[in-house]
Structures are given as structure tokens and as C-alpha cells.
Amino acid sequence: MPKAPTDKNANKNKGKRAQLPTPEQVAEWIRENPAQSGKREIARAFGLKGQNKIALKAVLKELEASGVVNKRGKRFAEPGQLPPTTVLDVVERDREGGLIARPIQWDVEVDGPAPAVSIVNHRNSKAPTAGIGDRVLAKISGNPTLGFRGRVIKRLERNVGAVLGVFRAFKEPEGGIVGRIEPTDRKVNEMLVYEQNTGGAENGDLVEVSVVGRNTQGLKQAKIDKVIGDLASEKAVSLIALHQHNIPTEFPEAAIKEADAAGDADMNKRADWRDLPLITIDPADAKDHDDAIYAIADDEPTNEGGFIVTVAIADVSYYVRPGTALDREALTRGNSVYFPDRVVPMLPERISNDLCSLKEDVDRPAMAVRMTFAQDGRKLRHTFHRIMMKSHARLAYQEAQAAIDGDPAPRAEPWLEPVLRPLWAAYEVLKRGRDYRKPLELDLPERKIVLTEDGQVDRVIVPPRLDAHKLVEEFMIQANVAAAETLEKRKQALIYRVHEQPSMSKIESLRDFLRTLSIPLAKGDQVKAETFNGILSGVEGTPHSELVSTVVLRSQSQAVYSPNNQGHFGLNLKKYAHFTSPIRRYADLIVHRALVSTLNLGAGGITLADEERLEQIAEMISDTERRAMMAERQTIDRLIAHHLQNKIGAQFSARINGVTRAGLFVTLDDTGADGFVPISKLGDEYFIYDEVTHRVQGDVTGGIYQMGDRVEVELVEAAPVAGSLRFDMITEPREGDGLPRSKRSRSGSPSGRPQRQRRSNRFGGRK
């Protein structure tokens, strides 16, 4: 029986009549020589010719059929094996902070989840280093059993899809080159466009392009794939934000393939709740429906006046399993991103808008929590269930509210007595518990941009805050609390939604500010959410109301995700996790998986690997949440800047929402747009900045501009692509109010010539 030849003596078999190797020998050769695993290389290694080469084909088919090797293109490989040199995406860090990458080409159906590759960065080596988000060519060592390690050979230019830019046509084309692409991302170099690659674009068009090569000077050549059109359109503006923040818009082929292959859920370990009249209440334009609710009076004699509330949430964990392409892409995105006329979903539409959307009169798998509340709003108990449900009605907030208020609501009226009235009665009970809990009560109206059909800003509105909104919100909060309590009680690792108490430095700054208004603030750890509520209610209706509300808001910490429970200060809750939106938030998917595992509810539970990297996952999704918020805000800024660019010289009512040494930030009343007034535009006198009282004060007249003040401003400049506005101040400063100037005010102000002569360089800055 011939011994499997090594790479060094493979050529010795040339010219000799060799015996056909056994399947075991062929498998050993493939395992030890992954770089030379094609049929031709294997035949050459064993010295096979003629009929033996045909017989080798049968051996390879036998090995493939038995699962000993897998065929990838023209090569064969051990299952789970990586080629010695491959392209990787660096996606995360392990518990020790080391970089983890995964191959960009991997067949999940054949080889299972893509393997993790530990990236080796040598500090003293000339080899390039890598970071999260990089695409690299790497030398691979190791195996599926012991794990893989990758040494970076070179960083690659990552093809994240189309490049966005503005087409600048040349007046005089030369050598077939008719223009260039000016990318919206400053990190991307300009590209040349040849006549055959213009795609019908005209000078100044916003376009999507792909790189098709380089010219003789090494400059990249671009092909215009899509003309976006008018920069003022919402579609173009949102694309700028997506590219700027590297938010993926296209799903990998493997993820789409998994989503398309998904089918209806089975009844394994599911309770049949299809007869329970659960309903969805969502925005009128919602495309996915991930939560349904129902309530009924508790008939237990010991709980008179109490209610049983049921919240059912789409069972995303059944479809998106750990380690799959869908799961990796969902983690990369972290959450869905919402623009005025575009949604970039966390999951493909087959999952988010179809299989996991709780559509009316359609069977859908769900995770449900049934909660029993006492008459005073205390939660007595709760249980979780994996169910099959059917939404009995799809209502908009306005429809549900209209039915309750006795206004015409044809779609909602049939459900008024059997479902809606019990829901509102249960909400009255839950409100008692909320009032006892005393969460932070900040009135933060949310503006909504209404667009025309061609993507232009039509108007900006503040939708009314209905009881229907508050009802659904409170039901979701209670479901989130129940999830955190269940998992913590069972000592199951999870990701909490954490909102820490304001830092001591912010509390001290707030205390200094409130002291100027003769408002006391408790010392040290005594500060609670209800403390702020008392301050806000105390200034309600006074000239300082908006100022105090703004300063209190800015003293709060940023909510984040964490595997360590630190409570939720704003909601005044000791345990809180996100459970109610797994279609659009990865944190909720992790909580669902944790519940499936700890309650033994079937397939799709959390894995040990995920449990071990919860801290890293929490950090990643906290980052993607901030990224989404920034992209959404910047898109709105750009839209409104486009909307106002033809109104230079117009005057607007505004409120000062920020004060700095360089000038004032203002928010327009009608659109909510933010802009900047340089301090040089406030007057001829010298204005002194007071950090504690959030104001500037003239050193001659004593006139004051302070955060929260109502003012009139004139628009003098709009930069639509940057989304920035600059104003001149029209309103004269108000008279000094006799409040003490803080000790820090003079030390923070510049000295020398009058402030009028100091031109600000902060145009377009944001608070």
C-alpha cells in the first residue's frame, strides 16, 4: 500500500507506475496539503496517470459523499478547514482584547458556521497591523480542532459596495476622460470617469459608482452605476449618511440565501395561542409589527381590580441562529436605522417584514410574557411562553385612540369592547405603578419630517403624544423588566439596558447652575429620578422652565448595553433589559435566546460562545446604536438645510439651546433645525462666557443671552451637504437679571480687543 507522499518527495513518483491510493491516504494528503488540494495536484503527488486518474475521481467522490472532505470550486478541503492564505474580515475582539476575523467566503450549509480566526499582530514586525472593520489577506495556521491563527500579509481595500460621489464633468474631455468623481467620503480618493462609463450622469449629479480599474498613471477609474439625482432629495441625503458612517445597505449573499430558505415555524415546544385576541398597535406607516398586546381583568378573588397583561413578541431567535450568516450580519448592523423615507433594516425583509412580522390573521411564532398586576400597579407574577399566535387586528395609534375617545374609527370599533377597553383599563392600573415608581419625566417632543413624493421637505410636525402611545410604551417596559428578572433569577447571562446615575461632575455642575436660580439640589447619592422631577415641576410655568429642562436633560448619562446590571436611572428600575424589538435590535435577540435556553423552550437558544463574549457584543451594539442616532440626526440636519437654502435673509423664531465661548447654538421653532450664531454677531460690546449659568453677558450693558432664551435670528448661510446653518442675531440681549456671575466666568473668557472683532471659526459646528 503506497504511503501518502509529502510535498518534498512528491516529484519522486514522476515516471513510476503508482498504485491507486486509498481514500484514507487521499484524505491525509488533502489535510496536510490544503494549498495543493485540486484533483490535478493530488494525481501528480501520487504519480497517477491514465486509468488511475479516472479512478482517483471516484475516490474523491466517495470522500465527498461520506463528508470526509468538501469540494470548494476545483479544490478539496477537510470540513471546516481554511486555505493557507485567505481573505478575512476583522469583525470583533475576544475576551482578552485579541482581534477575531472570519473568512469572507464560506458555505454555511456545507461547513457550518464560519470559523473564528485569531489575528496575530506583531508590533515589531514590518507586517501590516489590522483593526476591527479591516479586510485583510492573511496567512493561516492551525486547524478546526485546535483553532485558527492568522498573520496579516496585507490590508485590502474593502469593497463595501458602491462609492457615493458627485460627478464633475470636464469642459474639455481629454483622452476619453470626461469627468471625475468627487466622493462624499473624504477618505476616498477622486476617480476618473471615461466616456463609456458615465451612465447618463450630468454635471453635479449625485451618483453611485464602482471601481473598474486604473489608468496608466495609476488613478482609479469609476463606472457610474446609478444616478441618485438631486442632492436635495431625501434619498440622496440619507445615502450620504449611510456611506459616511459605513452603515451597510446590502445584505451578503449568504444571509439572503439563509433568509430565503427559511420557512414556517413548527409547533415544537410551542403553546397554541391563536385564539387569544392579541392585536398590534403601531404607527400608521409601519412595515413590520413585532409586538402584540392583550389584557383582561383578573378573575382571582384575591386580586380584585387587578389585570392580566399579555405581551407577545416576534420569535426572531427561531429564524436567526447563532453563528449563521444572518446572525453575523445582524450583529454587524446592531440595529435598524430609520430615516424620514428609508429604513435600513437589521434583518432582510424576508425575516423582518414577513416571517417575523405579526401580520393580521396570519399564524406567527412568538415569545410571550403573561404578567399579573394588582390594582395598585404592583406586578405580582409573570411567566414566559413560546407560542404560535395570530394577530386579530392591526391598528394604528390614531385608530385605537379614536375608538376610545368615541370618534369615528371603522377598523377599530369592532375591537372596542372586547379588546381596547380592557387594554385601557389595564393601563390605568399600570399607571399607578408608574406614578409610585416615579421615573424621570422629561417632556421631549419628537419632530417628524413630512416629505413630498419627490423627497423634498414638505413640513415638520410634532405628532401629538396619545394615551395609545403611552399604553404600548408602558406595556413594553413591563415586559422588558420581566425578561431581566427571569434571566437574573435563573442566573442566566444576558445583556442589560443600562442607564447610570449622572456622574458626580455633572451633578456638581448642575448644582452650581441651580444655585444661581436659588434651587437646592440634594447632596451625594441622594439624587434620584424623582429629585429631578421635583426640580422640573418647581419651575413649570416660570421663565426658567425651558432652561432648567435643557440643563437637566444634558446632565443625564448616555444609556448603553452591558452584561453587568447597573440599573436604569431614568426609568427608576433596578433590572431592565430590551426584549420587545428583536426585529430591529440585536440586544433583544440576545435576550430572547437567553430565555429560550434557560426556560428550555426549544431551538435557537444562546450559545456558550455568545455568553463568553457578551461584554464585547454589548460594546459593539452600543456603538452601532450611537452610529445610527448620529446618521439619523445628520440626515435630518441636511434635509432641513436643503429646505432652507433658498431662504437666505429670512427671519426665524428660535430658542438658544447651547452657549459656548465661540457663540450660541439655536433651534428653530418651526422646523427644529439647529444652527450657529457666532459671538461676533451678538453686538459691539465684549461678551463674557459663563459656563455655570450657560450664558454670555455684555461687559458694558450687562445684557444677557442664555440657554433657553427665545430669540429672533436671520439666516445668512446654509451648507446643505454639511447640514449646517449660520445665523445673525436680531434680538437684543435681555437685561441682566441680577443673578450672581460665577467665579469661573472671567477665567473662561478671552481678553484683549472687543469680541466683535474676533471672527468665529465654528460655523457649522454642533453642540
Short mmCIF file of N, CA and C in Angstrom, two decimals, residues 8-96:
data_model
loop_
_atom_site.label_atom_id
_atom_site.label_comp_id
_atom_site.label_asym_id
_atom_site.label_seq_id
_atom_site.Cartn_x
_atom_site.Cartn_y
_atom_site.Cartn_z
N LYS A 8 7.69 17.31 -0.20
CA LYS A 8 9.10 17.29 -0.58
C LYS A 8 9.43 16.17 -1.55
N ASN A 9 8.79 14.99 -1.41
CA ASN A 9 9.16 13.87 -2.28
C ASN A 9 8.10 13.57 -3.33
N ALA A 10 7.18 14.53 -3.53
CA ALA A 10 6.10 14.28 -4.49
C ALA A 10 6.65 14.04 -5.88
N ASN A 11 7.71 14.78 -6.25
CA ASN A 11 8.24 14.66 -7.62
C ASN A 11 8.95 13.33 -7.85
N LYS A 12 9.28 12.59 -6.78
CA LYS A 12 9.98 11.32 -6.96
C LYS A 12 9.10 10.28 -7.64
N ASN A 13 7.78 10.46 -7.56
CA ASN A 13 6.86 9.49 -8.15
C ASN A 13 6.71 9.67 -9.65
N LYS A 14 7.25 10.78 -10.17
CA LYS A 14 7.12 11.01 -11.60
C LYS A 14 7.83 9.91 -12.39
N GLY A 15 7.17 9.42 -13.40
CA GLY A 15 7.77 8.41 -14.26
C GLY A 15 7.60 7.00 -13.74
N LYS A 16 7.08 6.82 -12.55
CA LYS A 16 6.88 5.49 -12.00
C LYS A 16 5.41 5.11 -12.09
N ARG A 17 5.16 3.84 -12.24
CA ARG A 17 3.78 3.35 -12.24
C ARG A 17 3.34 3.24 -10.79
N ALA A 18 2.38 4.06 -10.39
CA ALA A 18 1.97 4.10 -8.99
C ALA A 18 0.65 3.40 -8.79
N GLN A 19 0.48 2.86 -7.59
CA GLN A 19 -0.79 2.26 -7.24
C GLN A 19 -1.78 3.34 -6.84
N LEU A 20 -3.06 3.02 -7.01
CA LEU A 20 -4.11 3.96 -6.62
C LEU A 20 -4.11 4.10 -5.10
N PRO A 21 -4.01 5.30 -4.58
CA PRO A 21 -4.01 5.48 -3.12
C PRO A 21 -5.38 5.15 -2.53
N THR A 22 -5.38 4.79 -1.28
CA THR A 22 -6.64 4.52 -0.57
C THR A 22 -7.33 5.84 -0.26
N PRO A 23 -8.63 5.79 0.02
CA PRO A 23 -9.33 7.02 0.43
C PRO A 23 -8.69 7.67 1.65
N GLU A 24 -8.20 6.86 2.59
CA GLU A 24 -7.56 7.40 3.78
C GLU A 24 -6.31 8.19 3.43
N GLN A 25 -5.52 7.66 2.46
CA GLN A 25 -4.31 8.35 2.05
C GLN A 25 -4.62 9.67 1.34
N VAL A 26 -5.67 9.66 0.52
CA VAL A 26 -6.06 10.89 -0.18
C VAL A 26 -6.53 11.93 0.83
N ALA A 27 -7.33 11.50 1.81
CA ALA A 27 -7.82 12.42 2.83
C ALA A 27 -6.67 13.00 3.63
N GLU A 28 -5.66 12.17 3.94
CA GLU A 28 -4.50 12.65 4.69
C GLU A 28 -3.73 13.68 3.87
N TRP A 29 -3.59 13.41 2.56
CA TRP A 29 -2.89 14.35 1.70
C TRP A 29 -3.61 15.70 1.68
N ILE A 30 -4.92 15.69 1.53
CA ILE A 30 -5.70 16.93 1.49
C ILE A 30 -5.55 17.69 2.80
N ARG A 31 -5.56 16.97 3.92
CA ARG A 31 -5.45 17.60 5.23
C ARG A 31 -4.07 18.25 5.41
N GLU A 32 -3.02 17.60 4.93
CA GLU A 32 -1.66 18.10 5.15
C GLU A 32 -1.20 19.07 4.07
N ASN A 33 -1.90 19.12 2.94
CA ASN A 33 -1.50 20.00 1.83
C ASN A 33 -2.70 20.79 1.32
N PRO A 34 -3.29 21.62 2.15
CA PRO A 34 -4.50 22.32 1.73
C PRO A 34 -4.28 23.25 0.55
N ALA A 35 -3.04 23.70 0.33
CA ALA A 35 -2.76 24.61 -0.79
C ALA A 35 -2.67 23.87 -2.11
N GLN A 36 -2.55 22.52 -2.09
CA GLN A 36 -2.37 21.74 -3.32
C GLN A 36 -3.43 20.64 -3.38
N SER A 37 -4.69 21.01 -3.20
CA SER A 37 -5.73 20.00 -3.00
C SER A 37 -6.67 19.84 -4.18
N GLY A 38 -6.26 20.34 -5.37
CA GLY A 38 -7.05 20.09 -6.56
C GLY A 38 -6.81 18.67 -7.07
N LYS A 39 -7.70 18.19 -7.91
CA LYS A 39 -7.57 16.82 -8.45
C LYS A 39 -6.25 16.65 -9.20
N ARG A 40 -5.87 17.65 -9.95
CA ARG A 40 -4.62 17.55 -10.72
C ARG A 40 -3.42 17.46 -9.80
N GLU A 41 -3.40 18.29 -8.72
CA GLU A 41 -2.27 18.27 -7.78
C GLU A 41 -2.20 16.94 -7.04
N ILE A 42 -3.35 16.39 -6.67
CA ILE A 42 -3.36 15.11 -5.94
C ILE A 42 -2.84 14.00 -6.84
N ALA A 43 -3.28 13.98 -8.11
CA ALA A 43 -2.82 12.95 -9.05
C ALA A 43 -1.31 13.06 -9.26
N ARG A 44 -0.80 14.27 -9.39
CA ARG A 44 0.63 14.46 -9.58
C ARG A 44 1.40 14.00 -8.35
N ALA A 45 0.86 14.27 -7.15
CA ALA A 45 1.55 13.90 -5.92
C ALA A 45 1.70 12.39 -5.80
N PHE A 46 0.68 11.63 -6.24
CA PHE A 46 0.73 10.17 -6.13
C PHE A 46 1.23 9.51 -7.41
N GLY A 47 1.62 10.34 -8.41
CA GLY A 47 2.16 9.79 -9.64
C GLY A 47 1.13 9.05 -10.46
N LEU A 48 -0.13 9.48 -10.45
CA LEU A 48 -1.20 8.76 -11.13
C LEU A 48 -1.35 9.24 -12.56
N LYS A 49 -1.60 8.28 -13.46
CA LYS A 49 -1.81 8.58 -14.87
C LYS A 49 -2.91 7.69 -15.42
N GLY A 50 -3.39 8.08 -16.59
CA GLY A 50 -4.33 7.22 -17.31
C GLY A 50 -5.56 6.85 -16.50
N GLN A 51 -5.80 5.50 -16.42
CA GLN A 51 -6.99 4.99 -15.74
C GLN A 51 -6.99 5.31 -14.26
N ASN A 52 -5.78 5.39 -13.67
CA ASN A 52 -5.72 5.70 -12.23
C ASN A 52 -6.24 7.11 -11.94
N LYS A 53 -6.04 8.04 -12.87
CA LYS A 53 -6.58 9.39 -12.67
C LYS A 53 -8.10 9.37 -12.69
N ILE A 54 -8.67 8.50 -13.54
CA ILE A 54 -10.13 8.36 -13.57
C ILE A 54 -10.62 7.72 -12.28
N ALA A 55 -9.86 6.72 -11.79
CA ALA A 55 -10.23 6.07 -10.54
C ALA A 55 -10.13 7.03 -9.36
N LEU A 56 -9.14 7.96 -9.41
CA LEU A 56 -8.99 8.95 -8.33
C LEU A 56 -10.25 9.81 -8.22
N LYS A 57 -10.86 10.10 -9.34
CA LYS A 57 -12.09 10.89 -9.33
C LYS A 57 -13.17 10.19 -8.52
N ALA A 58 -13.25 8.86 -8.68
CA ALA A 58 -14.24 8.09 -7.92
C ALA A 58 -13.92 8.10 -6.43
N VAL A 59 -12.62 8.05 -6.09
CA VAL A 59 -12.21 8.10 -4.68
C VAL A 59 -12.62 9.44 -4.06
N LEU A 60 -12.37 10.52 -4.80
CA LEU A 60 -12.71 11.85 -4.29
C LEU A 60 -14.22 12.01 -4.10
N LYS A 61 -15.00 11.43 -5.04
CA LYS A 61 -16.45 11.49 -4.90
C LYS A 61 -16.90 10.71 -3.68
N GLU A 62 -16.24 9.59 -3.42
CA GLU A 62 -16.57 8.78 -2.24
C GLU A 62 -16.28 9.56 -0.95
N LEU A 63 -15.14 10.22 -0.91
CA LEU A 63 -14.77 11.01 0.27
C LEU A 63 -15.75 12.18 0.46
N GLU A 64 -16.14 12.79 -0.66
CA GLU A 64 -17.07 13.92 -0.56
C GLU A 64 -18.44 13.46 -0.09
N ALA A 65 -18.90 12.32 -0.63
CA ALA A 65 -20.21 11.80 -0.25
C ALA A 65 -20.27 11.40 1.22
N SER A 66 -19.15 10.93 1.74
CA SER A 66 -19.11 10.49 3.14
C SER A 66 -18.86 11.66 4.10
N GLY A 67 -18.62 12.84 3.56
CA GLY A 67 -18.40 14.01 4.41
C GLY A 67 -16.99 14.15 4.93
N VAL A 68 -16.06 13.33 4.43
CA VAL A 68 -14.68 13.42 4.90
C VAL A 68 -14.01 14.67 4.35
N VAL A 69 -14.34 15.03 3.10
CA VAL A 69 -13.82 16.26 2.50
C VAL A 69 -14.98 17.01 1.85
N ASN A 70 -14.79 18.28 1.62
CA ASN A 70 -15.75 19.10 0.91
C ASN A 70 -15.08 19.68 -0.32
N LYS A 71 -15.85 19.87 -1.38
CA LYS A 71 -15.32 20.45 -2.59
C LYS A 71 -15.63 21.93 -2.62
N ARG A 72 -14.61 22.76 -2.83
CA ARG A 72 -14.76 24.20 -2.94
C ARG A 72 -14.15 24.63 -4.26
N GLY A 73 -15.02 24.86 -5.23
CA GLY A 73 -14.52 25.15 -6.57
C GLY A 73 -13.83 23.93 -7.14
N LYS A 74 -12.56 24.09 -7.50
CA LYS A 74 -11.79 22.97 -8.04
C LYS A 74 -10.94 22.28 -6.99
N ARG A 75 -11.04 22.71 -5.77
CA ARG A 75 -10.22 22.16 -4.70
C ARG A 75 -11.05 21.40 -3.68
N PHE A 76 -10.36 20.52 -2.97
CA PHE A 76 -10.99 19.75 -1.90
C PHE A 76 -10.37 20.17 -0.57
N ALA A 77 -11.16 20.08 0.48
CA ALA A 77 -10.66 20.50 1.79
C ALA A 77 -11.34 19.70 2.88
N GLU A 78 -10.64 19.57 3.99
CA GLU A 78 -11.22 18.97 5.19
C GLU A 78 -12.35 19.86 5.68
N PRO A 79 -13.49 19.31 6.11
CA PRO A 79 -14.59 20.16 6.60
C PRO A 79 -14.11 21.13 7.68
N GLY A 80 -14.48 22.39 7.50
CA GLY A 80 -14.07 23.39 8.48
C GLY A 80 -12.67 23.91 8.28
N GLN A 81 -11.95 23.42 7.28
CA GLN A 81 -10.56 23.82 7.07
C GLN A 81 -10.49 25.10 6.24
N LEU A 82 -9.54 25.95 6.56
CA LEU A 82 -9.29 27.15 5.79
C LEU A 82 -8.08 26.96 4.90
N PRO A 83 -8.07 27.60 3.74
CA PRO A 83 -6.86 27.54 2.90
C PRO A 83 -5.72 28.26 3.59
N PRO A 84 -4.47 27.94 3.22
CA PRO A 84 -3.31 28.54 3.91
C PRO A 84 -3.23 30.05 3.76
N THR A 85 -3.79 30.60 2.70
CA THR A 85 -3.86 32.05 2.52
C THR A 85 -5.29 32.39 2.13
N THR A 86 -5.91 33.30 2.85
CA THR A 86 -7.31 33.62 2.56
C THR A 86 -7.61 35.06 2.94
N VAL A 87 -8.75 35.53 2.48
CA VAL A 87 -9.21 36.89 2.78
C VAL A 87 -10.18 36.84 3.96
N LEU A 88 -9.93 37.69 4.95
CA LEU A 88 -10.72 37.71 6.17
C LEU A 88 -11.28 39.11 6.42
N ASP A 89 -12.41 39.16 7.11
CA ASP A 89 -12.93 40.40 7.66
C ASP A 89 -12.72 40.38 9.16
N VAL A 90 -12.06 41.40 9.68
CA VAL A 90 -11.85 41.51 11.13
C VAL A 90 -13.13 42.08 11.73
N VAL A 91 -13.81 41.30 12.59
CA VAL A 91 -15.17 41.66 12.99
C VAL A 91 -15.33 41.97 14.47
N GLU A 92 -14.43 41.50 15.34
CA GLU A 92 -14.67 41.66 16.78
C GLU A 92 -13.40 41.39 17.57
N ARG A 93 -13.53 41.48 18.90
CA ARG A 93 -12.44 41.14 19.80
C ARG A 93 -12.88 40.04 20.75
N ASP A 94 -11.91 39.22 21.19
CA ASP A 94 -12.23 38.20 22.17
C ASP A 94 -12.18 38.79 23.57
N ARG A 95 -12.34 37.95 24.58
CA ARG A 95 -12.42 38.43 25.96
C ARG A 95 -11.13 39.08 26.42
N GLU A 96 -10.00 38.69 25.82
CA GLU A 96 -8.71 39.27 26.18
C GLU A 96 -8.35 40.47 25.32
#
